PDB file of C-alpha atoms (C1' of nucleotides) in Angstrom:
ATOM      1  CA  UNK F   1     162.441 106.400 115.807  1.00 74.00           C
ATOM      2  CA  UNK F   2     164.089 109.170 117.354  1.00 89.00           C
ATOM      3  CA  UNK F   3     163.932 109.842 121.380  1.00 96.00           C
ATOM      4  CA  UNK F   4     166.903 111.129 122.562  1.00 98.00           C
ATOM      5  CA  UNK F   5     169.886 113.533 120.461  1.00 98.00           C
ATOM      6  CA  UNK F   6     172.473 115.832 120.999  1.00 98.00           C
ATOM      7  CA  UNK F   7     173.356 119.717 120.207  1.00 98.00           C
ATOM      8  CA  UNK F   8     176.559 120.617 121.390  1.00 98.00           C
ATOM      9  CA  UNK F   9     177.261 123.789 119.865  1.00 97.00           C
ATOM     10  CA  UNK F  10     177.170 127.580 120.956  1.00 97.00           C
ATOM     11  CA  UNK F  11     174.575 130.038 120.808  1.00 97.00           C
ATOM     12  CA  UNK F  12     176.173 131.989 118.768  1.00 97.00           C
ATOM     13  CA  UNK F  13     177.112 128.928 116.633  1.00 98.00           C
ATOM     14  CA  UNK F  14     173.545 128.211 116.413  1.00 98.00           C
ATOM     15  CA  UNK F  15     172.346 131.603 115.330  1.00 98.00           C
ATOM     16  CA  UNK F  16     174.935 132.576 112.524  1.00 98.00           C
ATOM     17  CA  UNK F  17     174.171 129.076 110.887  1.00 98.00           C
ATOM     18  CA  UNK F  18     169.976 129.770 111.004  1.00 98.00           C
ATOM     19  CA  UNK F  19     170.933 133.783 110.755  1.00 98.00           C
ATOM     20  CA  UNK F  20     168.292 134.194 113.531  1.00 98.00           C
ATOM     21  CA  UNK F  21     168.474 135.065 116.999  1.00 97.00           C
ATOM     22  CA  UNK F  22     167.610 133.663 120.556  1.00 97.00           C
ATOM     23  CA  UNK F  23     165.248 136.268 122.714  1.00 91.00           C
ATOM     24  CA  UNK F  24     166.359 138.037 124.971  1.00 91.00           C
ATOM     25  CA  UNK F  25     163.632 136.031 127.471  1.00 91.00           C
ATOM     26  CA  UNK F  26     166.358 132.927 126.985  1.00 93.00           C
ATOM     27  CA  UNK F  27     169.559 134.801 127.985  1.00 87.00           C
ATOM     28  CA  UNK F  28     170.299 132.687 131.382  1.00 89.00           C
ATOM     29  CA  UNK F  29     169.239 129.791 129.525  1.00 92.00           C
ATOM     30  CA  UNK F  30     171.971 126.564 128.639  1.00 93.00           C
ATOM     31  CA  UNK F  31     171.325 124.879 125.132  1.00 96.00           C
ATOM     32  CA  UNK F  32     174.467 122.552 124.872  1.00 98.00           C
ATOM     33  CA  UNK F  33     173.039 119.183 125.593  1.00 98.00           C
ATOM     34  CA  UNK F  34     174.557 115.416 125.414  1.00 98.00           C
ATOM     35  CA  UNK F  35     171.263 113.867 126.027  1.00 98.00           C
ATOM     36  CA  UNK F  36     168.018 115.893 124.918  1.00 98.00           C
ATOM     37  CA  UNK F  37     164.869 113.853 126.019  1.00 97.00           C
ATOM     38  CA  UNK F  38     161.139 114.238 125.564  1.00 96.00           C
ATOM     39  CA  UNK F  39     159.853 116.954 127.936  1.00 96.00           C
ATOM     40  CA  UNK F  40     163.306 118.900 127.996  1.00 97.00           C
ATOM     41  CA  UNK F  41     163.478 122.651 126.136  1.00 97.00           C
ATOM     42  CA  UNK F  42     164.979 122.602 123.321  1.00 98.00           C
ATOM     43  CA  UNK F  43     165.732 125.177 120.620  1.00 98.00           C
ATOM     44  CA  UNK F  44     163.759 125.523 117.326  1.00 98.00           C
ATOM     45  CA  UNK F  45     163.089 127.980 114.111  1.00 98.00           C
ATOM     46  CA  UNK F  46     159.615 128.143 113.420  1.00 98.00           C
ATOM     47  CA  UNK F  47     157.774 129.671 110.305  1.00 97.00           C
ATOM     48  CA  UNK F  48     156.289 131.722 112.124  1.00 97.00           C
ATOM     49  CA  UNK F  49     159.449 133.177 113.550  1.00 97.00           C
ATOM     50  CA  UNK F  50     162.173 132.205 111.185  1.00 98.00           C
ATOM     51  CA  UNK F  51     164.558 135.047 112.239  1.00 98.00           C
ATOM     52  CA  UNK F  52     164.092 133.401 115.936  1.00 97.00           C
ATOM     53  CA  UNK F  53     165.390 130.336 117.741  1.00 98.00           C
ATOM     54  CA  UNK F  54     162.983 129.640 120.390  1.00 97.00           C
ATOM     55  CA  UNK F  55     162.877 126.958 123.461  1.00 97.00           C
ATOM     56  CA  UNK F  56     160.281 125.009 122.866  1.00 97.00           C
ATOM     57  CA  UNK F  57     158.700 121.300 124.675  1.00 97.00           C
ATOM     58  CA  UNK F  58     159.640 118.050 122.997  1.00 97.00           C
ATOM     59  CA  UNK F  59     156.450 116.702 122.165  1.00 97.00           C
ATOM     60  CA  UNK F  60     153.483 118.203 120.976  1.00 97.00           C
ATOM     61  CA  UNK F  61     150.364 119.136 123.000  1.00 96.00           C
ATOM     62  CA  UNK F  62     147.580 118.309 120.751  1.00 95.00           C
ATOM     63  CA  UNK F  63     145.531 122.524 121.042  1.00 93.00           C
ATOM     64  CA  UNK F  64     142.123 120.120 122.163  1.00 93.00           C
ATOM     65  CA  UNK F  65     144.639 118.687 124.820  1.00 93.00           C
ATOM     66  CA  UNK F  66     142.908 118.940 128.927  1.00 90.00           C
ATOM     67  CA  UNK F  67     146.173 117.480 130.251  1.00 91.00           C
ATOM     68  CA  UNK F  68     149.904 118.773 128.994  1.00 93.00           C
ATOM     69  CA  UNK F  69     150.804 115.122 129.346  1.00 92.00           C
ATOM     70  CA  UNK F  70     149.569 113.328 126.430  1.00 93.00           C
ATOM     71  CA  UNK F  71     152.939 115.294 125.204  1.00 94.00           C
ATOM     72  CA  UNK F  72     155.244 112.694 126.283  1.00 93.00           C
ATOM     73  CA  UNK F  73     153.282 110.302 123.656  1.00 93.00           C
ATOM     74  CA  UNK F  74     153.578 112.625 120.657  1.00 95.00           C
ATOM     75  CA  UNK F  75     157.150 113.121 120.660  1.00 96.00           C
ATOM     76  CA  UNK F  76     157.674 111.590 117.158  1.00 96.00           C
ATOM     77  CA  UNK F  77     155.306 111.462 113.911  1.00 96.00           C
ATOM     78  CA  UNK F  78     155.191 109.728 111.274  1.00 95.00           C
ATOM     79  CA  UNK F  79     155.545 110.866 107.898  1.00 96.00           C
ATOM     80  CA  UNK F  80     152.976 108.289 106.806  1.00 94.00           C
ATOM     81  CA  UNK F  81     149.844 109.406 108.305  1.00 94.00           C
ATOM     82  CA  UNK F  82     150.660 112.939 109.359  1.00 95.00           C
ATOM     83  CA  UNK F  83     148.149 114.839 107.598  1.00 94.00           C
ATOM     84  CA  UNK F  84     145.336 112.470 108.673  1.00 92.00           C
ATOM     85  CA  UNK F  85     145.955 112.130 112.356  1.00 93.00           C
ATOM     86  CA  UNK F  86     144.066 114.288 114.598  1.00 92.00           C
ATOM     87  CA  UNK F  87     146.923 115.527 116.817  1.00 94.00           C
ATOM     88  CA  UNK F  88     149.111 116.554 114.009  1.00 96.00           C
ATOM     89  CA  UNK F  89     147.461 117.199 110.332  1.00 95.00           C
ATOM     90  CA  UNK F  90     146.577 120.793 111.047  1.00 95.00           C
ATOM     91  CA  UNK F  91     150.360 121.464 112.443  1.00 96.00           C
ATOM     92  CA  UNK F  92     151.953 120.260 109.624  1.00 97.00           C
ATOM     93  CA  UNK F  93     149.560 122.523 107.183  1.00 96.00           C
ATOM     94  CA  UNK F  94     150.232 125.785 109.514  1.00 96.00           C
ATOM     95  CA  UNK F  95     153.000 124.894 112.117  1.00 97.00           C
ATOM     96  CA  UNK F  96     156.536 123.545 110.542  1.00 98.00           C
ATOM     97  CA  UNK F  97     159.875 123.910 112.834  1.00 98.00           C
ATOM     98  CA  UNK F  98     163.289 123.043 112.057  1.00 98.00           C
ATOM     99  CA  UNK F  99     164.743 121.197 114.855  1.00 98.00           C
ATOM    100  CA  UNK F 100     168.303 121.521 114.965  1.00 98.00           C
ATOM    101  CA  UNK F 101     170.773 118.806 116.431  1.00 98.00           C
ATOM    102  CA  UNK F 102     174.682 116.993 116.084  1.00 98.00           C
ATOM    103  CA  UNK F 103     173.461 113.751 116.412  1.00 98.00           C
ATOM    104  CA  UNK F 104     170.864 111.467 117.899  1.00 98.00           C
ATOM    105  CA  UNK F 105     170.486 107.998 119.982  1.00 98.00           C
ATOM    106  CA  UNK F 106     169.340 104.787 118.475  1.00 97.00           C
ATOM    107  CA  UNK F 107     168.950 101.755 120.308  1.00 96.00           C
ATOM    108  CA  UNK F 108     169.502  98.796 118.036  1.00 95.00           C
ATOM    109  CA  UNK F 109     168.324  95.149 119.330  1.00 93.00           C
ATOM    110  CA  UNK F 110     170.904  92.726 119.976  1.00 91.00           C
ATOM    111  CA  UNK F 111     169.845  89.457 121.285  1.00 86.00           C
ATOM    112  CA  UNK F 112     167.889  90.096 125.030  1.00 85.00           C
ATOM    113  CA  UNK F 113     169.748  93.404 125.139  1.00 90.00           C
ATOM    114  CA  UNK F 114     169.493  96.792 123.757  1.00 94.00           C
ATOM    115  CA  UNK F 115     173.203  98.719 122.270  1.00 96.00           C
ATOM    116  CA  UNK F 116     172.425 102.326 122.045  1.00 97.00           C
ATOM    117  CA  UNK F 117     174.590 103.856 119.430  1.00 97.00           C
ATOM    118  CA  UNK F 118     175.376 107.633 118.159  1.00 98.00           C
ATOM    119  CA  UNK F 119     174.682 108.988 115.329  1.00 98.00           C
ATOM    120  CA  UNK F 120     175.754 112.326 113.111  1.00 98.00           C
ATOM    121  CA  UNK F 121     177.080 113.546 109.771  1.00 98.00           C
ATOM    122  CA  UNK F 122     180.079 112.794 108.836  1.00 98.00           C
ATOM    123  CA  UNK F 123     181.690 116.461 109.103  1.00 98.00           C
ATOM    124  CA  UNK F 124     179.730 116.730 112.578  1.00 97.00           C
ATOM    125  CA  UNK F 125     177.894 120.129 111.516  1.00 98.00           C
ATOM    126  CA  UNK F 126     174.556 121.005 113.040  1.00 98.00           C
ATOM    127  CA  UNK F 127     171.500 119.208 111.204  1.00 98.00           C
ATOM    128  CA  UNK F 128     168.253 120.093 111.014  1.00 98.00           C
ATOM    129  CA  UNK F 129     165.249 117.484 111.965  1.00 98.00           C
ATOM    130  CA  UNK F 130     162.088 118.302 110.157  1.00 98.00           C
ATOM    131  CA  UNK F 131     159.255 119.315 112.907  1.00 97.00           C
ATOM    132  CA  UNK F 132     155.740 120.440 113.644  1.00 98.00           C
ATOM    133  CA  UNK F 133     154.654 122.565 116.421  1.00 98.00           C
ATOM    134  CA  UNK F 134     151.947 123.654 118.602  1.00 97.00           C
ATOM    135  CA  UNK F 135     150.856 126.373 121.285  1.00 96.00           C
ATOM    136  CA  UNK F 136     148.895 124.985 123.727  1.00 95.00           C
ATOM    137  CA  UNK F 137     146.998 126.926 126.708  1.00 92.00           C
ATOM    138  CA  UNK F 138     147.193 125.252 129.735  1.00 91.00           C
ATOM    139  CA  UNK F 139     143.430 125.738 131.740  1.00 87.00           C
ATOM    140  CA  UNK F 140     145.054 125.990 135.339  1.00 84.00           C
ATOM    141  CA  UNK F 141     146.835 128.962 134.456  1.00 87.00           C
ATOM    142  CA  UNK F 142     146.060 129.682 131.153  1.00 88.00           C
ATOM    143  CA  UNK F 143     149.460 130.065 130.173  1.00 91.00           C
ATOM    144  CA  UNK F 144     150.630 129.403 126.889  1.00 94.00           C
ATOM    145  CA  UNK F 145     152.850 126.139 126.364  1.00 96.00           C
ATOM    146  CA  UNK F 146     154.861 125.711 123.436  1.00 97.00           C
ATOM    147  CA  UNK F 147     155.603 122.424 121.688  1.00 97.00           C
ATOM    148  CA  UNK F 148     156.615 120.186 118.724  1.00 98.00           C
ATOM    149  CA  UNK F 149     157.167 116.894 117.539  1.00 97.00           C
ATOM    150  CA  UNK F 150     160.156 115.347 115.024  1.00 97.00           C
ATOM    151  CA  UNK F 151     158.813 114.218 112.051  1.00 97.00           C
ATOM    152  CA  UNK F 152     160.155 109.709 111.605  1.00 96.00           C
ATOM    153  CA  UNK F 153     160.405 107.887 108.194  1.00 96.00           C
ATOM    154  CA  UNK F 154     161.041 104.886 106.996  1.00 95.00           C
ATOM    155  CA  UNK F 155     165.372 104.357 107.595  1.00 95.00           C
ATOM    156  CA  UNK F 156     167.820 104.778 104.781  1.00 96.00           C
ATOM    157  CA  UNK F 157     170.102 101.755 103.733  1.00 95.00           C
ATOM    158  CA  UNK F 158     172.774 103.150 106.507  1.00 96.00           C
ATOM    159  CA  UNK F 159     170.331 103.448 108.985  1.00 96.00           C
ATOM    160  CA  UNK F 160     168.229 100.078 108.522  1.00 95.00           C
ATOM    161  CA  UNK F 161     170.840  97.446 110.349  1.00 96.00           C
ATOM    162  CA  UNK F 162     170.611 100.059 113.397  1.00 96.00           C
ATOM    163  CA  UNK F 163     167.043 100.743 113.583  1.00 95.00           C
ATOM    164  CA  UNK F 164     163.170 100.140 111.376  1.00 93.00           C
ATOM    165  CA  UNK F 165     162.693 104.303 111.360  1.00 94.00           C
ATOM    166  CA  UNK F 166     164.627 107.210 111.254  1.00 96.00           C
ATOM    167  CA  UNK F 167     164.260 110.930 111.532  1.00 97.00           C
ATOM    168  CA  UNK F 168     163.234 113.194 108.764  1.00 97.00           C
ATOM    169  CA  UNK F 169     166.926 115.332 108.330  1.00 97.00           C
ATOM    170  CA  UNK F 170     166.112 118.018 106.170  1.00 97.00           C
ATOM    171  CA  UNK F 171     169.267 119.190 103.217  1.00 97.00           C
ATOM    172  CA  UNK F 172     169.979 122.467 104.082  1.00 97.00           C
ATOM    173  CA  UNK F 173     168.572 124.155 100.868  1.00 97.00           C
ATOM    174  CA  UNK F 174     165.150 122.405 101.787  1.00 97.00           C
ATOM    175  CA  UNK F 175     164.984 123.995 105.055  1.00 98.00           C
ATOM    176  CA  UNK F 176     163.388 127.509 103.776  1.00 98.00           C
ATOM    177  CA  UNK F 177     160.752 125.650 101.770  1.00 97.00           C
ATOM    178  CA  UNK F 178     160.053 123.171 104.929  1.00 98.00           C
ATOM    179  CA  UNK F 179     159.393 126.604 106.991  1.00 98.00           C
ATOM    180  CA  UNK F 180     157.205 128.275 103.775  1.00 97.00           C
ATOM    181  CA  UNK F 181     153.468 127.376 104.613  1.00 97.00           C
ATOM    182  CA  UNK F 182     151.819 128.670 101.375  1.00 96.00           C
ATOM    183  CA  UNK F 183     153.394 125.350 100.287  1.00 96.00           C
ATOM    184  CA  UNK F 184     150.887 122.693 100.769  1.00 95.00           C
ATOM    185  CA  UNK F 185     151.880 119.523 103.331  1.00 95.00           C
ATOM    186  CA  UNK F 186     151.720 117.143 100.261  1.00 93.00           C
ATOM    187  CA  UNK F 187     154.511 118.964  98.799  1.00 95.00           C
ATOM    188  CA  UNK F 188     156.434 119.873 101.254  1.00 97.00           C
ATOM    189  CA  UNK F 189     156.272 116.390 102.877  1.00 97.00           C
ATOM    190  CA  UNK F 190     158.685 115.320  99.324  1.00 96.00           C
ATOM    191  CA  UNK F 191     161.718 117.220 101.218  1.00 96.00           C
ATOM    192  CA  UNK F 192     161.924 114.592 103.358  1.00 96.00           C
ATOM    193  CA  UNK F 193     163.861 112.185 102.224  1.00 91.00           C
ATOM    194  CA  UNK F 194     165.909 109.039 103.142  1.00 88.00           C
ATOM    195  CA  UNK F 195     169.320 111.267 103.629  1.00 91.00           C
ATOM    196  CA  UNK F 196     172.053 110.140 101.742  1.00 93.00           C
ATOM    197  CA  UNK F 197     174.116 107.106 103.256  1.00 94.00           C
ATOM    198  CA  UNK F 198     177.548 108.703 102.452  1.00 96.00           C
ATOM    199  CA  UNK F 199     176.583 111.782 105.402  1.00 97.00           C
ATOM    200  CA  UNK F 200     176.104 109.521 108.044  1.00 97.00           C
ATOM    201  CA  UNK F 201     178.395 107.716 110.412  1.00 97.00           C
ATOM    202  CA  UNK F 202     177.436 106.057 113.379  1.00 97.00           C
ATOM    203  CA  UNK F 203     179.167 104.031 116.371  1.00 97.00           C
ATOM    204  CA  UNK F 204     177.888 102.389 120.115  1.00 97.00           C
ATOM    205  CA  UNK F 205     178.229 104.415 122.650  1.00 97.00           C
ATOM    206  CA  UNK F 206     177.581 103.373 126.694  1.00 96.00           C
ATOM    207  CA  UNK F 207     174.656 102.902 128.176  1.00 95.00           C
ATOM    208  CA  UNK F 208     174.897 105.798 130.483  1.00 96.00           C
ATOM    209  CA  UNK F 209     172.699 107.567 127.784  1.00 97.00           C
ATOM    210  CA  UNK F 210     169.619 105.463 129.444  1.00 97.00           C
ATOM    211  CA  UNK F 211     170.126 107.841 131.703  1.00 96.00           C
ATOM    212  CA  UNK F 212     168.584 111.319 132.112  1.00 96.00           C
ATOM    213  CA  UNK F 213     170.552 112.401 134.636  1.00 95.00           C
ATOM    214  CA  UNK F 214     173.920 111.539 132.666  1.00 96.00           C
ATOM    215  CA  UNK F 215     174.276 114.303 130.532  1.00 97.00           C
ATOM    216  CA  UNK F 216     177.767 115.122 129.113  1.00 97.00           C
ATOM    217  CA  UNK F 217     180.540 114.720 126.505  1.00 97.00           C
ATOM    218  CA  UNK F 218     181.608 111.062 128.232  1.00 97.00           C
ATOM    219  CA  UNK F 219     178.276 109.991 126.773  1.00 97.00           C
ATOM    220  CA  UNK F 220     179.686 110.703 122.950  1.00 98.00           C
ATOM    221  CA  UNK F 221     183.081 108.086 123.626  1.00 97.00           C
ATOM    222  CA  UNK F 222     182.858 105.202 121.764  1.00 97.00           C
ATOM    223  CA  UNK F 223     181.623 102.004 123.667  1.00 92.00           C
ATOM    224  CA  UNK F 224     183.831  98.748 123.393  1.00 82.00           C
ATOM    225  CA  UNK F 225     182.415  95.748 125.245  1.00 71.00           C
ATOM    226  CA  UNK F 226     185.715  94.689 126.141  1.00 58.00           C
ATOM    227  CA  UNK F 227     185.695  97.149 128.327  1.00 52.00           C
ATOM    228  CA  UNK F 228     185.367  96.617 132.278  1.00 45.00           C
TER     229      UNK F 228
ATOM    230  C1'  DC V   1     122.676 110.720 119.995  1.00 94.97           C
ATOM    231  C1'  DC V   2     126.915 110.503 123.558  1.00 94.97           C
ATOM    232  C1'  DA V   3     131.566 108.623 124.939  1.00 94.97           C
ATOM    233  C1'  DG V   4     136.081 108.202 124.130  1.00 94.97           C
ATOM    234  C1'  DA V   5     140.101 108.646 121.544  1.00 94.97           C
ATOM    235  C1'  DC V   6     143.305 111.549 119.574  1.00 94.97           C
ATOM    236  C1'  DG V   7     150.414 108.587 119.338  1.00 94.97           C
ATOM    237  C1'  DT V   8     154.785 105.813 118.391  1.00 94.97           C
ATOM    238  C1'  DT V   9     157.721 102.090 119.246  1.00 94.97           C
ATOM    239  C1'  DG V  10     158.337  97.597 120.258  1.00 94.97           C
ATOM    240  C1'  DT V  11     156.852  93.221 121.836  1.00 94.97           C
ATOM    241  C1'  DT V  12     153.732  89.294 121.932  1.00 94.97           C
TER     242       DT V  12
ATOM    243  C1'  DG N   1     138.195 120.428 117.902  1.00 94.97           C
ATOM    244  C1'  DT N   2     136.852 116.271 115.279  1.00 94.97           C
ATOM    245  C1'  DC N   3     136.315 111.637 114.272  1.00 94.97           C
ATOM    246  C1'  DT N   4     135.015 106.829 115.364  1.00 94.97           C
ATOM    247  C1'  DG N   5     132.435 103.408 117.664  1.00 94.97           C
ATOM    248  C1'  DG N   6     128.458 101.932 119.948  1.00 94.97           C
TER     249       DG N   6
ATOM    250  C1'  DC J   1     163.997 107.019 123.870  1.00 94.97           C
ATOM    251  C1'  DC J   2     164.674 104.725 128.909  1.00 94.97           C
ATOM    252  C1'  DA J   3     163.845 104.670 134.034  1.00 94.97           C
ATOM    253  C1'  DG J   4     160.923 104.388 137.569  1.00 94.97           C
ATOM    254  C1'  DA J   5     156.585 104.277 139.633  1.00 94.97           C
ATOM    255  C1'  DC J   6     152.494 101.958 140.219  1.00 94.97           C
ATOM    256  C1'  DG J   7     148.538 103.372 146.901  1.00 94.97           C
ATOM    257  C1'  DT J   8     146.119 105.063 151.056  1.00 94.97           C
ATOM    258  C1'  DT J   9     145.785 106.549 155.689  1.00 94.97           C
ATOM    259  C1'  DG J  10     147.737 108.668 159.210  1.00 94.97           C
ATOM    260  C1'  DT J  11     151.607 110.309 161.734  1.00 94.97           C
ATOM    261  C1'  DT J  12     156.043 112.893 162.000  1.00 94.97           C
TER     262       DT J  12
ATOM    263  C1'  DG R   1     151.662  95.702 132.009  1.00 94.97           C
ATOM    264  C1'  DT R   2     151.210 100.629 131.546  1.00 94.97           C
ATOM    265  C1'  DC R   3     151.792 105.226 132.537  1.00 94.97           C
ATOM    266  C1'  DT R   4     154.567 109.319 133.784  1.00 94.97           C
ATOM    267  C1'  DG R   5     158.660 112.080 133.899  1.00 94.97           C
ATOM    268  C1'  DG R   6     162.961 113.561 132.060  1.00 94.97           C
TER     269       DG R   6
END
DNA sequence: CCAGACGTTGTT
DNA sequence: GTCTGG
DNA sequence: CCAGACGTTGTT
DNA sequence: GTCTGG
């Protein structure tokens, strides 16, 4: 599955690779992050939007939602049964996002203990995770609350010794067509692929990532038990 | 009819 | 809001 | 995803 | 064990 990633590039990295631009409302605010986690802001191009990157809440309020945090159970779905479950079939018909990242945290099992490693293309380039999003009012304040969820599948040969899913990473030239909503979910659902082992490369990192709080480029150096 | 769930992962 | 279960 | 809390009453 | 928060 996918619950915790990385984006460690500039603003203005970010918006000449989507050609789209933050608002002005998200000036003062920091995107480079070593440890994005459910809950957290985090930038995304939706279709409605496309020539915007927007902050939005890692996982999705369902619109019926009373409470905003049945969120922090909807942070991933899965491309099996997306267009039947209630919380996310009429996102993924109306409300696509690209997601973009430079890597994200697995945590593979080994024996009692759990080895989180780091993931990310080969030439390190920002990635795009296929999403759905929502806009959700909360009642206390009726204020609207933005949010989305990353799209899981089945893991690639690469990906399968780490971890039993993996995120939907969309090819660049299937990102448009992932954003275009007069194409129907059925369809679009066939960009999403297992990627291609040769773009992935993947080592263990610390487990400082458990943490929240730790949030830096340390968390990216390669882990060697031998180490004290 | 009303009440209650609506999700994923991982573990047992 | 909509579906499932009772 | 993991970490950390998980409760009430009453007093400071 | 299960839920909430980040």
């Amino acid at each position: 599955m996918c619950g915790r990633a990385t984006l460690s590039k500039s603003k203005a990295a970010l918006e000449k690779r989507f050609r789209a631009k933050f608002s002005p409302i998200d000036e003062d605010q920091k995107i480079v992050n070593y440890n994005v986690a459910p809950t957290q802001l985090h930038p995304v191009i939706t279709n409605e939007n496309p020539d915007q990157i927007q902050l939005f809440k890692w996982g999705l309020i369902p619109f019926w939602a009373k409470d905003a945090k049945i969120g922090s159970r909807m942070i991933n779905s899965r491309i099996e049964t997306i267009t039947e479950k209630p919380s996310f079939r009429n996102a993924v018909k109306r409300r696509r996002c690209l997601v973009p990242f430079d890597g994200f945290y697995e945590w593979k099992k080994i024996d009692n203990r759990k080895q989180p490693y780091y993931i990310h293309l080969r030439t390190k380039e920002v990635f795009t995770m296929a999403g759905i999003w929502e806009k959700w009012k909360n009642p206390e304040n009726d204020q609207p609350v933005y949010s989305f969820s990353v799209i899981t599948q089945s893991p690639s040969k690469f990906m399968a010794p780490i971890h039993d899913r993996m995120p939907a990473i969309l090819l660049p030239e299937a990102e448009a067509k992932w954003l275009d909503i007069s194409i129907p979910p059925q369809e679009a659902l066939q960009l999403i692929r297992p990627l291609e082992d040769d773009l992935l490369a993947a080592y263990p990192v610390s487990n400082q990532v458990n943490r929240v709080s730790e949030n830096n480029p340390e968390l990216l150096v390669p882990f060697s038990p031998d180490q004290a």
